[in-house]
Amino acid sequence: MSFSGFDDIPQWDAPTPSTGDIVTTAIKKDKVIKEITAAQEDLRAMLAKAKNVQGDIDKLASGNETLQMYIDNLTMQMAKRRGQ
């Protein structure tokens, strides 16, 4: 069964983009990819800085523990001397 005139109607597919649309879309995608890559590099740099700061904090905490032990030992020695 054939309907005259209905065979000429285009299919219900996605419209095919014109060449300008393809180029514009590719440029936009490329720009987004570059922005994402730049953001990733920034995050890597921030992570490296955070790791360095954490290392410094760990060193200082260790140094503080050592100093506290030294202070405690001196305090005990002074208390012993006063008690004699």
XYZ file of N, CA and C in Angstrom:
252
model
N 0.843 -1.156 0.000
C 0.000 0.000 0.000
C 0.899 1.232 0.000
N 0.680 2.156 -0.849
C 1.517 3.336 -1.000
C 0.650 4.574 -0.898
N 1.165 5.539 -0.176
C 0.471 6.815 -0.072
C 1.220 7.831 -0.906
N 0.529 8.468 -1.794
C 1.201 9.431 -2.652
C 1.557 10.680 -1.833
N 2.775 11.155 -2.014
C 3.224 12.356 -1.339
C 3.931 12.097 -0.018
N 3.657 10.969 0.620
C 4.285 10.689 1.909
C 5.685 10.100 1.755
N 5.989 9.574 0.630
C 7.320 9.016 0.409
C 8.377 10.117 0.301
N 7.953 11.336 0.011
C 8.894 12.447 -0.153
C 9.266 13.114 1.178
N 8.595 12.752 2.301
C 8.872 13.360 3.603
C 10.182 12.783 4.136
N 11.066 13.656 4.630
C 12.348 13.136 5.154
C 12.126 12.274 6.394
N 13.065 11.401 6.639
C 13.008 10.494 7.782
C 13.129 11.279 9.087
N 12.698 10.671 10.195
C 12.765 11.306 11.506
C 14.098 10.990 12.180
N 15.175 11.236 11.531
C 16.508 11.041 12.094
C 17.024 12.368 12.635
N 18.154 12.268 13.318
C 18.799 13.491 13.780
C 19.238 14.283 12.563
N 19.098 15.587 12.631
C 19.502 16.385 11.483
C 21.005 16.300 11.276
N 21.400 16.247 10.049
C 22.827 16.198 9.752
C 23.366 17.617 9.860
N 24.391 17.797 10.683
C 24.921 19.152 10.867
C 25.640 19.619 9.621
N 25.602 20.904 9.395
C 26.333 21.455 8.262
C 27.814 21.462 8.613
N 28.650 21.704 7.635
C 30.093 21.683 7.855
C 30.496 22.724 8.882
N 29.885 23.888 8.868
C 30.197 24.932 9.841
C 29.893 24.482 11.250
N 28.781 23.753 11.427
C 28.425 23.266 12.751
C 29.453 22.248 13.251
N 29.925 21.404 12.370
C 30.911 20.389 12.756
C 32.208 21.067 13.201
N 32.640 22.058 12.455
C 33.879 22.764 12.789
C 33.711 23.521 14.105
N 32.589 24.197 14.268
C 32.337 24.945 15.499
C 32.298 24.014 16.692
N 31.623 22.877 16.537
C 31.544 21.901 17.615
C 32.928 21.353 17.949
N 33.723 21.064 16.949
C 35.079 20.545 17.174
C 35.937 21.576 17.891
N 35.802 22.841 17.528
C 36.576 23.900 18.180
C 36.161 24.029 19.639
N 34.847 23.968 19.892
C 34.356 24.054 21.270
C 34.853 22.877 22.103
N 34.801 21.685 21.531
C 35.276 20.496 22.244
C 36.763 20.602 22.534
N 37.528 21.074 21.563
C 38.962 21.229 21.742
C 39.249 22.230 22.863
N 38.488 23.321 22.898
C 38.663 24.329 23.944
C 38.355 23.739 25.317
N 37.282 22.963 25.420
C 36.910 22.342 26.697
C 37.989 21.350 27.136
N 38.501 20.580 26.212
C 39.554 19.608 26.536
C 40.802 20.328 27.038
N 41.165 21.441 26.398
C 42.333 22.210 26.843
C 42.104 22.782 28.239
N 40.883 23.262 28.518
C 40.569 23.798 29.840
C 40.647 22.698 30.902
N 40.143 21.523 30.567
C 40.191 20.396 31.502
C 41.639 19.993 31.760
N 42.435 19.927 30.718
C 43.848 19.566 30.861
C 44.580 20.590 31.729
N 44.301 21.868 31.504
C 44.937 22.915 32.309
C 44.506 22.789 33.770
N 43.219 22.511 33.995
C 42.725 22.355 35.361
C 43.387 21.145 36.038
N 43.579 20.069 35.290
C 44.245 18.885 35.843
C 45.687 19.211 36.239
N 46.375 19.968 35.413
C 47.751 20.356 35.732
C 47.780 21.226 36.982
N 46.819 22.148 37.086
C 46.741 22.989 38.285
C 46.508 22.130 39.523
N 45.632 21.148 39.404
C 45.359 20.260 40.536
C 46.590 19.442 40.913
N 47.324 18.993 39.908
C 48.562 18.248 40.191
C 49.557 19.126 40.945
N 49.679 20.380 40.526
C 50.593 21.303 41.198
C 50.135 21.543 42.636
N 48.846 21.721 42.833
C 48.319 21.926 44.183
C 48.556 20.698 45.056
N 48.366 19.519 44.495
C 48.597 18.290 45.246
C 50.058 18.167 45.648
N 50.956 18.511 44.737
C 52.385 18.451 45.053
C 52.715 19.420 46.186
N 52.140 20.627 46.141
C 52.371 21.598 47.216
C 51.814 21.080 48.535
N 50.625 20.497 48.484
C 50.007 19.969 49.703
C 50.863 18.851 50.296
N 51.411 17.997 49.448
C 52.276 16.924 49.941
C 53.540 17.484 50.571
N 54.107 18.528 49.961
C 55.297 19.156 50.534
C 54.991 19.774 51.888
N 53.858 20.442 51.985
C 53.466 21.053 53.254
C 53.237 19.976 54.303
N 52.604 18.881 53.912
C 52.381 17.782 54.859
C 53.708 17.213 55.346
N 54.681 17.107 54.453
C 56.012 16.648 54.856
C 56.650 17.599 55.853
N 56.505 18.909 55.600
C 57.044 19.900 56.538
C 56.354 19.793 57.897
N 55.053 19.608 57.883
C 54.294 19.464 59.131
C 54.771 18.245 59.905
N 54.965 17.131 59.193
C 55.438 15.910 59.852
C 56.814 16.118 60.491
N 57.712 16.831 59.777
C 59.041 17.102 60.327
C 58.941 17.972 61.573
N 58.111 18.998 61.506
C 57.960 19.885 62.658
C 57.337 19.153 63.843
N 56.373 18.304 63.579
C 55.743 17.544 64.665
C 56.773 16.625 65.324
N 57.599 16.001 64.512
C 58.646 15.130 65.056
C 59.638 15.944 65.884
N 60.013 17.108 65.363
C 60.926 17.975 66.101
C 60.320 18.428 67.425
N 59.023 18.733 67.410
C 58.346 19.135 68.642
C 58.339 18.006 69.662
N 58.139 16.788 69.208
C 58.154 15.643 70.125
C 59.537 15.476 70.753
N 60.566 15.638 69.927
C 61.933 15.518 70.431
C 62.217 16.610 71.467
N 61.812 17.825 71.141
C 62.018 18.930 72.078
C 61.239 18.711 73.373
N 60.034 18.196 73.266
C 59.244 17.949 74.468
C 59.907 16.892 75.345
N 60.465 15.847 74.737
C 61.194 14.837 75.513
C 62.396 15.468 76.205
N 63.112 16.319 75.495
C 64.280 16.992 76.059
C 63.866 17.854 77.256
N 62.785 18.616 77.087
C 62.282 19.459 78.181
C 61.872 18.606 79.377
N 61.177 17.511 79.097
C 60.762 16.612 80.194
C 61.973 16.047 80.938
N 62.994 15.644 80.208
C 64.204 15.103 80.838
C 64.917 16.158 81.678
N 65.017 17.374 81.141
C 65.647 18.451 81.904
C 64.861 18.751 83.177
N 63.539 18.753 83.056
C 62.696 19.021 84.216
C 62.899 17.963 85.295
N 62.980 16.703 84.874
C 63.204 15.624 85.852
C 64.575 15.758 86.491
N 65.601 16.090 85.710
C 66.951 16.253 86.267
C 66.997 17.407 87.270
N 66.329 18.508 86.938
C 66.309 19.654 87.853
C 65.549 19.308 89.132
N 64.486 18.545 88.996
C 63.722 18.149 90.182
C 64.552 17.234 91.065
N 65.342 16.344 90.484
C 66.201 15.441 91.241
C 67.268 16.234 91.988
N 67.841 17.231 91.313
C 68.905 18.039 91.939
C 68.374 18.843 93.121
N 67.162 19.352 92.954
C 66.572 20.140 94.034
C 66.202 19.257 95.222
N 65.879 18.012 94.922
C 65.480 17.085 95.967
C 66.643 16.553 96.780
N 67.872 16.706 96.322
C 69.012 16.156 97.028
C 69.365 16.922 98.240
